[in-house]
mmCIF file of C-alpha atoms and ligand atoms in Angstrom:
data_model
loop_
_atom_site.group_PDB
_atom_site.id
_atom_site.type_symbol
_atom_site.label_atom_id
_atom_site.label_comp_id
_atom_site.label_asym_id
_atom_site.label_seq_id
_atom_site.Cartn_x
_atom_site.Cartn_y
_atom_site.Cartn_z
ATOM 1 C CA MET A 1 0.000 0.000 0.000
ATOM 2 C CA THR A 2 1.383 3.438 -0.909
ATOM 3 C CA PRO A 3 1.702 6.116 1.801
ATOM 4 C CA LEU A 4 -0.844 8.197 -0.122
ATOM 5 C CA LEU A 5 -3.442 5.403 -0.168
ATOM 6 C CA ARG A 6 -2.818 4.689 3.524
ATOM 7 C CA GLN A 7 -3.412 8.381 4.287
ATOM 8 C CA VAL A 8 -6.669 8.517 2.281
ATOM 9 C CA LEU A 9 -7.998 5.312 3.887
ATOM 10 C CA SER A 10 -7.096 6.531 7.382
ATOM 11 C CA GLN A 11 -9.573 9.372 6.934
ATOM 12 C CA VAL A 12 -12.528 7.134 5.996
ATOM 13 C CA ASP A 13 -14.296 7.117 9.363
ATOM 14 C CA GLY A 14 -17.963 8.162 8.964
ATOM 15 C CA PRO A 15 -20.977 7.120 11.054
ATOM 16 C CA ASP A 16 -22.205 4.459 8.580
ATOM 17 C CA PRO A 17 -19.957 1.330 8.589
ATOM 18 C CA ARG A 18 -21.274 0.135 5.225
ATOM 19 C CA ALA A 19 -20.573 3.526 3.604
ATOM 20 C CA ASN A 20 -17.024 3.376 5.037
ATOM 21 C CA GLU A 21 -16.560 -0.128 3.593
ATOM 22 C CA VAL A 22 -17.815 0.902 0.150
ATOM 23 C CA VAL A 23 -15.735 4.104 -0.029
ATOM 24 C CA ALA A 24 -12.562 2.424 1.269
ATOM 25 C CA ALA A 25 -12.823 -0.423 -1.259
ATOM 26 C CA LEU A 26 -13.566 1.995 -4.103
ATOM 27 C CA VAL A 27 -10.573 4.185 -3.212
ATOM 28 C CA ALA A 28 -8.263 1.160 -2.913
ATOM 29 C CA HIS A 29 -9.385 -0.165 -6.340
ATOM 30 C CA LEU A 30 -9.043 3.268 -7.979
ATOM 31 C CA HIS A 31 -5.517 3.686 -6.639
ATOM 32 C CA ALA A 32 -4.595 0.177 -7.792
ATOM 33 C CA PHE A 33 -5.997 1.064 -11.237
ATOM 34 C CA VAL A 34 -3.743 4.139 -11.412
ATOM 35 C CA GLU A 35 -0.709 2.110 -10.331
ATOM 36 C CA GLU A 36 -1.427 -0.459 -13.044
ATOM 37 C CA VAL A 37 -2.482 1.802 -15.937
ATOM 38 C CA ARG A 38 -0.354 4.897 -15.104
ATOM 39 C CA PRO A 39 -2.709 7.302 -16.942
ATOM 40 C CA THR A 40 -1.316 10.583 -18.267
ATOM 41 C CA GLU A 41 -2.927 13.731 -16.865
ATOM 42 C CA GLN A 42 -4.658 14.230 -20.240
ATOM 43 C CA GLU A 43 -6.068 10.686 -20.096
ATOM 44 C CA TRP A 44 -7.333 11.325 -16.568
ATOM 45 C CA LEU A 45 -9.093 14.522 -17.735
ATOM 46 C CA THR A 46 -10.545 12.663 -20.750
ATOM 47 C CA GLY A 47 -11.986 10.098 -18.341
ATOM 48 C CA LEU A 48 -13.579 12.800 -16.186
ATOM 49 C CA ASP A 49 -15.036 14.524 -19.278
ATOM 50 C CA PHE A 50 -16.513 11.165 -20.357
ATOM 51 C CA LEU A 51 -18.344 10.865 -17.011
ATOM 52 C CA ILE A 52 -19.505 14.509 -17.155
ATOM 53 C CA GLU A 53 -20.941 13.950 -20.650
ATOM 54 C CA THR A 54 -22.630 10.735 -19.493
ATOM 55 C CA GLY A 55 -24.401 12.734 -16.768
ATOM 56 C CA ARG A 56 -25.425 15.475 -19.215
ATOM 57 C CA LEU A 57 -27.089 12.880 -21.464
ATOM 58 C CA CYS A 58 -29.393 11.696 -18.659
ATOM 59 C CA THR A 59 -33.028 12.851 -18.762
ATOM 60 C CA PRO A 60 -36.234 11.480 -17.196
ATOM 61 C CA HIS A 61 -36.493 9.256 -20.316
ATOM 62 C CA ARG A 62 -32.875 8.292 -20.802
ATOM 63 C CA ASN A 63 -30.328 7.003 -18.310
ATOM 64 C CA GLU A 64 -26.930 6.856 -19.973
ATOM 65 C CA PHE A 65 -25.299 5.671 -16.735
ATOM 66 C CA ILE A 66 -27.499 2.553 -16.637
ATOM 67 C CA LEU A 67 -26.715 1.919 -20.303
ATOM 68 C CA LEU A 68 -22.995 2.324 -19.617
ATOM 69 C CA SER A 69 -23.289 -0.021 -16.623
ATOM 70 C CA ASP A 70 -25.092 -2.584 -18.819
ATOM 71 C CA MET A 71 -22.424 -2.333 -21.550
ATOM 72 C CA LEU A 72 -19.631 -2.944 -19.008
ATOM 73 C CA GLY A 73 -21.337 -6.039 -17.565
ATOM 74 C CA LEU A 74 -21.617 -4.179 -14.254
ATOM 75 C CA THR A 75 -25.424 -4.451 -14.075
ATOM 76 C CA SER A 76 -25.268 -8.217 -14.629
ATOM 77 C CA ALA A 77 -22.520 -8.557 -12.002
ATOM 78 C CA VAL A 78 -24.690 -6.742 -9.421
ATOM 79 C CA ASP A 79 -27.634 -8.925 -10.493
ATOM 80 C CA ASP A 80 -25.559 -12.084 -9.932
ATOM 81 C CA VAL A 81 -24.495 -11.241 -6.377
ATOM 82 C CA ASN A 82 -28.045 -10.308 -5.328
ATOM 83 C CA HIS A 83 -30.119 -13.206 -6.641
ATOM 84 C CA GLN A 84 -29.027 -16.481 -5.107
ATOM 85 C CA GLY A 85 -31.656 -19.195 -4.660
ATOM 86 C CA PRO A 86 -32.646 -22.839 -5.281
ATOM 87 C CA ALA A 87 -31.067 -24.488 -8.348
ATOM 88 C CA ASN A 88 -34.380 -24.617 -10.241
ATOM 89 C CA MET A 89 -35.354 -20.965 -9.717
ATOM 90 C CA THR A 90 -35.769 -18.861 -12.847
ATOM 91 C CA PRO A 91 -32.638 -16.694 -13.035
ATOM 92 C CA SER A 92 -33.059 -12.944 -12.996
ATOM 93 C CA SER A 93 -31.681 -10.690 -15.697
ATOM 94 C CA VAL A 94 -31.197 -6.952 -16.164
ATOM 95 C CA GLU A 95 -34.241 -4.662 -16.399
ATOM 96 C CA GLY A 96 -32.745 -2.505 -19.144
ATOM 97 C CA PRO A 97 -33.698 1.078 -19.938
ATOM 98 C CA PHE A 98 -37.106 0.570 -21.603
ATOM 99 C CA HIS A 99 -39.434 -0.338 -18.729
ATOM 100 C CA SER A 100 -42.486 1.897 -18.269
ATOM 101 C CA PRO A 101 -45.986 1.238 -16.837
ATOM 102 C CA ALA A 102 -47.938 -1.377 -18.815
ATOM 103 C CA PRO A 103 -51.699 -1.367 -19.488
ATOM 104 C CA VAL A 104 -53.750 -3.964 -17.602
ATOM 105 C CA ARG A 105 -54.820 -6.725 -20.014
ATOM 106 C CA ALA A 106 -56.878 -9.912 -19.792
ATOM 107 C CA LEU A 107 -55.359 -13.376 -20.265
ATOM 108 C CA GLY A 108 -55.178 -14.170 -23.984
ATOM 109 C CA ASP A 109 -55.224 -10.518 -25.099
ATOM 110 C CA TRP A 110 -53.062 -9.200 -27.896
ATOM 111 C CA ILE A 111 -50.379 -6.773 -26.707
ATOM 112 C CA SER A 112 -49.512 -5.800 -30.313
ATOM 113 C CA HIS A 113 -51.803 -3.040 -31.597
ATOM 114 C CA GLY A 114 -49.527 -0.982 -33.894
ATOM 115 C CA PRO A 115 -48.432 -1.347 -37.529
ATOM 116 C CA GLU A 116 -46.078 -4.166 -36.502
ATOM 117 C CA ARG A 117 -49.155 -6.412 -36.125
ATOM 118 C CA GLY A 118 -49.437 -6.586 -39.946
ATOM 119 C CA ARG A 119 -45.706 -7.226 -40.472
ATOM 120 C CA GLY A 120 -44.456 -9.390 -37.630
ATOM 121 C CA THR A 121 -44.610 -13.124 -37.004
ATOM 122 C CA PRO A 122 -47.742 -13.872 -34.927
ATOM 123 C CA THR A 123 -46.685 -15.389 -31.635
ATOM 124 C CA VAL A 124 -48.427 -16.909 -28.617
ATOM 125 C CA VAL A 125 -46.529 -16.700 -25.345
ATOM 126 C CA HIS A 126 -47.715 -18.677 -22.343
ATOM 127 C CA GLY A 127 -46.567 -20.477 -19.216
ATOM 128 C CA ARG A 128 -47.063 -20.707 -15.496
ATOM 129 C CA VAL A 129 -45.814 -18.833 -12.461
ATOM 130 C CA LEU A 130 -44.724 -21.389 -9.851
ATOM 131 C CA ASP A 131 -43.007 -21.691 -6.507
ATOM 132 C CA CYS A 132 -39.663 -23.550 -6.648
ATOM 133 C CA ASP A 133 -41.563 -26.664 -5.391
ATOM 134 C CA ASP A 134 -43.801 -26.318 -8.495
ATOM 135 C CA THR A 135 -46.860 -25.073 -6.571
ATOM 136 C CA PRO A 136 -48.825 -22.810 -8.980
ATOM 137 C CA LEU A 137 -48.968 -19.188 -7.866
ATOM 138 C CA ALA A 138 -52.500 -17.979 -8.678
ATOM 139 C CA GLY A 139 -53.073 -14.232 -8.787
ATOM 140 C CA SER A 140 -49.438 -13.393 -9.629
ATOM 141 C CA GLU A 141 -48.778 -10.232 -11.614
ATOM 142 C CA VAL A 142 -46.882 -10.763 -14.869
ATOM 143 C CA GLU A 143 -45.710 -7.589 -16.590
ATOM 144 C CA LEU A 144 -44.375 -7.789 -20.133
ATOM 145 C CA TRP A 145 -42.571 -5.421 -22.454
ATOM 146 C CA GLN A 146 -40.873 -6.031 -25.774
ATOM 147 C CA SER A 147 -39.637 -4.414 -28.991
ATOM 148 C CA ASP A 148 -41.454 -4.732 -32.308
ATOM 149 C CA ASP A 149 -40.260 -6.632 -35.409
ATOM 150 C CA ALA A 150 -37.921 -3.723 -36.233
ATOM 151 C CA GLY A 151 -36.371 -3.706 -32.741
ATOM 152 C CA LEU A 152 -38.147 -0.556 -31.511
ATOM 153 C CA TYR A 153 -39.998 0.041 -28.225
ATOM 154 C CA ASP A 154 -43.099 2.281 -28.078
ATOM 155 C CA SER A 155 -41.050 5.152 -26.574
ATOM 156 C CA GLN A 156 -38.651 5.084 -29.558
ATOM 157 C CA ASP A 157 -41.228 4.892 -32.354
ATOM 158 C CA GLU A 158 -43.872 7.475 -33.295
ATOM 159 C CA ALA A 159 -45.864 4.798 -35.163
ATOM 160 C CA GLN A 160 -46.581 3.007 -31.871
ATOM 161 C CA GLU A 161 -48.980 4.228 -29.171
ATOM 162 C CA ILE A 162 -47.496 4.395 -25.678
ATOM 163 C CA GLY A 163 -48.366 1.075 -24.014
ATOM 164 C CA ASN A 164 -48.046 -0.927 -27.240
ATOM 165 C CA LEU A 165 -46.225 -4.261 -26.845
ATOM 166 C CA ARG A 166 -46.689 -4.022 -23.089
ATOM 167 C CA GLY A 167 -49.150 -5.739 -20.798
ATOM 168 C CA LEU A 168 -49.887 -6.430 -17.159
ATOM 169 C CA PHE A 169 -51.552 -9.827 -16.616
ATOM 170 C CA THR A 170 -52.804 -11.702 -13.564
ATOM 171 C CA THR A 171 -52.304 -15.484 -13.493
ATOM 172 C CA ASP A 172 -55.334 -17.792 -13.220
ATOM 173 C CA ALA A 173 -56.022 -20.466 -10.568
ATOM 174 C CA GLU A 174 -53.336 -22.740 -12.079
ATOM 175 C CA GLY A 175 -50.767 -19.932 -12.159
ATOM 176 C CA ARG A 176 -51.136 -19.652 -15.948
ATOM 177 C CA TYR A 177 -50.583 -16.594 -18.123
ATOM 178 C CA LEU A 178 -51.090 -16.258 -21.877
ATOM 179 C CA PHE A 179 -50.927 -13.437 -24.406
ATOM 180 C CA ARG A 180 -50.709 -12.920 -28.139
ATOM 181 C CA THR A 181 -48.125 -10.735 -29.811
ATOM 182 C CA ILE A 182 -45.594 -10.612 -32.644
ATOM 183 C CA ARG A 183 -42.049 -11.966 -32.501
ATOM 184 C CA PRO A 184 -39.603 -9.320 -31.174
ATOM 185 C CA SER A 185 -36.407 -8.556 -33.077
ATOM 186 C CA SER A 186 -32.809 -8.187 -31.986
ATOM 187 C CA TYR A 187 -31.912 -4.490 -31.762
ATOM 188 C CA PRO A 188 -29.005 -2.103 -31.211
ATOM 189 C CA VAL A 189 -28.813 -0.179 -27.931
ATOM 190 C CA PRO A 190 -28.639 3.634 -28.380
ATOM 191 C CA THR A 191 -25.168 4.453 -29.706
ATOM 192 C CA ASP A 192 -25.377 8.252 -29.951
ATOM 193 C CA GLY A 193 -23.949 8.811 -26.450
ATOM 194 C CA THR A 194 -20.960 7.875 -24.345
ATOM 195 C CA ALA A 195 -21.959 4.184 -24.131
ATOM 196 C CA GLY A 196 -21.864 4.032 -27.938
ATOM 197 C CA ARG A 197 -18.499 5.775 -27.971
ATOM 198 C CA LEU A 198 -17.143 3.160 -25.572
ATOM 199 C CA LEU A 199 -18.439 0.289 -27.755
ATOM 200 C CA ARG A 200 -16.787 1.744 -30.866
ATOM 201 C CA ALA A 201 -13.520 2.391 -29.010
ATOM 202 C CA VAL A 202 -13.187 -1.269 -28.015
ATOM 203 C CA GLY A 203 -14.539 -2.726 -31.273
ATOM 204 C CA ARG A 204 -17.841 -4.090 -29.962
ATOM 205 C CA HIS A 205 -21.228 -4.251 -31.718
ATOM 206 C CA PRO A 206 -24.280 -2.708 -29.969
ATOM 207 C CA MET A 207 -26.733 -5.569 -30.590
ATOM 208 C CA ARG A 208 -29.001 -7.309 -28.090
ATOM 209 C CA PRO A 209 -30.480 -10.705 -29.064
ATOM 210 C CA ALA A 210 -34.292 -10.831 -29.466
ATOM 211 C CA HIS A 211 -36.068 -11.068 -26.113
ATOM 212 C CA LEU A 212 -39.166 -10.280 -24.076
ATOM 213 C CA HIS A 213 -38.876 -8.595 -20.675
ATOM 214 C CA TYR A 214 -40.732 -9.934 -17.625
ATOM 215 C CA ARG A 215 -41.370 -8.476 -14.195
ATOM 216 C CA VAL A 216 -43.250 -10.964 -12.013
ATOM 217 C CA SER A 217 -44.541 -10.595 -8.474
ATOM 218 C CA ALA A 218 -46.438 -12.978 -6.198
ATOM 219 C CA ALA A 219 -47.341 -12.771 -2.518
ATOM 220 C CA GLY A 220 -44.694 -14.322 -0.256
ATOM 221 C CA HIS A 221 -42.073 -14.459 -3.016
ATOM 222 C CA ARG A 222 -39.186 -12.352 -4.236
ATOM 223 C CA PRO A 223 -40.151 -10.225 -7.245
ATOM 224 C CA LEU A 224 -38.399 -11.428 -10.395
ATOM 225 C CA VAL A 225 -37.145 -9.268 -13.268
ATOM 226 C CA THR A 226 -35.918 -11.328 -16.190
ATOM 227 C CA HIS A 227 -35.955 -11.950 -19.962
ATOM 228 C CA VAL A 228 -36.858 -14.821 -22.236
ATOM 229 C CA PHE A 229 -34.521 -15.059 -25.242
ATOM 230 C CA LEU A 230 -35.336 -16.709 -28.581
ATOM 231 C CA ALA A 231 -33.155 -19.650 -29.607
ATOM 232 C CA GLY A 232 -31.263 -19.242 -32.881
ATOM 233 C CA ASP A 233 -30.647 -15.508 -32.528
ATOM 234 C CA PRO A 234 -27.182 -14.659 -33.916
ATOM 235 C CA TYR A 235 -26.403 -12.364 -30.956
ATOM 236 C CA LEU A 236 -27.083 -14.834 -28.128
ATOM 237 C CA GLY A 237 -23.347 -15.343 -27.643
ATOM 238 C CA SER A 238 -22.423 -11.658 -27.694
ATOM 239 C CA ASP A 239 -25.277 -9.720 -26.039
ATOM 240 C CA ALA A 240 -24.105 -6.103 -25.647
ATOM 241 C CA ALA A 241 -25.671 -6.100 -22.144
ATOM 242 C CA TYR A 242 -24.263 -9.535 -21.088
ATOM 243 C CA ALA A 243 -27.758 -10.546 -19.890
ATOM 244 C CA VAL A 244 -28.163 -13.982 -21.561
ATOM 245 C CA LYS A 245 -28.419 -17.079 -19.346
ATOM 246 C CA GLU A 246 -28.896 -20.577 -20.793
ATOM 247 C CA GLU A 247 -32.000 -21.218 -18.651
ATOM 248 C CA LEU A 248 -33.729 -18.193 -20.224
ATOM 249 C CA ILE A 249 -33.475 -19.333 -23.893
ATOM 250 C CA ARG A 250 -36.568 -20.878 -25.497
ATOM 251 C CA GLU A 251 -37.111 -22.338 -28.969
ATOM 252 C CA PRO A 252 -40.273 -20.927 -30.608
ATOM 253 C CA ARG A 253 -42.390 -23.801 -31.987
ATOM 254 C CA VAL A 254 -44.164 -23.319 -35.326
ATOM 255 C CA ARG A 255 -47.888 -24.179 -35.157
ATOM 256 C CA ASP A 256 -50.508 -24.369 -37.901
ATOM 257 C CA SER A 257 -53.530 -23.463 -35.837
ATOM 258 C CA GLY A 258 -54.779 -23.002 -32.293
ATOM 259 C CA TRP A 259 -55.201 -20.404 -29.522
ATOM 260 C CA GLU A 260 -57.818 -18.653 -31.738
ATOM 261 C CA MET A 261 -55.085 -17.529 -34.149
ATOM 262 C CA ASP A 262 -56.041 -16.828 -37.790
ATOM 263 C CA GLY A 263 -53.227 -18.907 -39.299
ATOM 264 C CA PRO A 264 -49.745 -20.270 -38.618
ATOM 265 C CA TYR A 265 -47.937 -18.782 -35.655
ATOM 266 C CA GLU A 266 -45.052 -19.382 -33.272
ATOM 267 C CA GLU A 267 -45.541 -20.572 -29.713
ATOM 268 C CA ILE A 268 -43.198 -19.767 -26.839
ATOM 269 C CA GLU A 269 -43.701 -21.563 -23.537
ATOM 270 C CA PHE A 270 -41.926 -20.084 -20.535
ATOM 271 C CA ASP A 271 -42.586 -21.074 -16.906
ATOM 272 C CA LEU A 272 -41.229 -18.861 -14.138
ATOM 273 C CA ARG A 273 -40.193 -20.250 -10.731
ATOM 274 C CA LEU A 274 -40.095 -17.666 -7.960
ATOM 275 C CA VAL A 275 -38.081 -17.880 -4.747
ATOM 276 C CA PRO A 276 -39.972 -17.751 -1.404
ATOM 277 C CA LEU A 277 -39.139 -14.684 0.705
ATOM 278 C CA ASP A 278 -37.973 -16.912 3.561
ATOM 279 C CA TRP A 279 -35.568 -18.994 1.391
ATOM 280 C CA LYS A 280 -32.137 -19.443 2.984
ATOM 281 C CA PRO A 281 -29.040 -21.247 1.635
ATOM 282 C CA GLU A 282 -28.551 -24.742 3.145
HETATM 283 FE FE1 LIG B 1 -35.105 -5.017 -24.312
#
């Protein structure tokens, strides 16, 4: 430890022990980073300007810091350390920047009501919300949001009404949910800010594999925020947000008829197993 680092750490002595722990570890890692990288003063200023610009880009509708965190794998790392549970639980995954309140819909409803309905692949998505012992969780809230067939969310696309491709469902007595939609597309994250500049600097693409977002809550259980990903997507192995987990990938099945659909469609079945609030590691 350098004398300088020892001096800085000796003055971390506030009333909140956790705050002291966090600040001391952050300072120690930052000093180690400087020792390793030996940035020039111009590089240090460039780094500070990058953070200042990231803050300037943030608005009530855009959070460039969350995007930057996602692109660095930081959001997924925080997710990993906070969501331990039984082996068969449905893993969580990052919320991403596109969540907003969803309209309440009835089981079986379409969530696609924009021009994408005439272009996209009709898709039925269904499954059950269960406890980790497979007990159905009736009355659970299942909130969905997804992009359209061009990879755009309602907030990014003037052709879509706000609330399109979103829905809030309540599971039936068997814990089942079901809705009709169109197949989402892979899409690039916004690249016109500092997160995009970082991706270009290190030679990375901005694509996220096709997915639907879920936020599920049930009495007596931990809320779950996760994704379901579509098998076969070319970006599954290189998600710009590092959010893919094997257990979250499903293969859409092609069907000729059923579920009151007008013609052929794809079916995605995805059960979600929630962790009881009182779960403790063995
Ligand atoms: Fe998304």
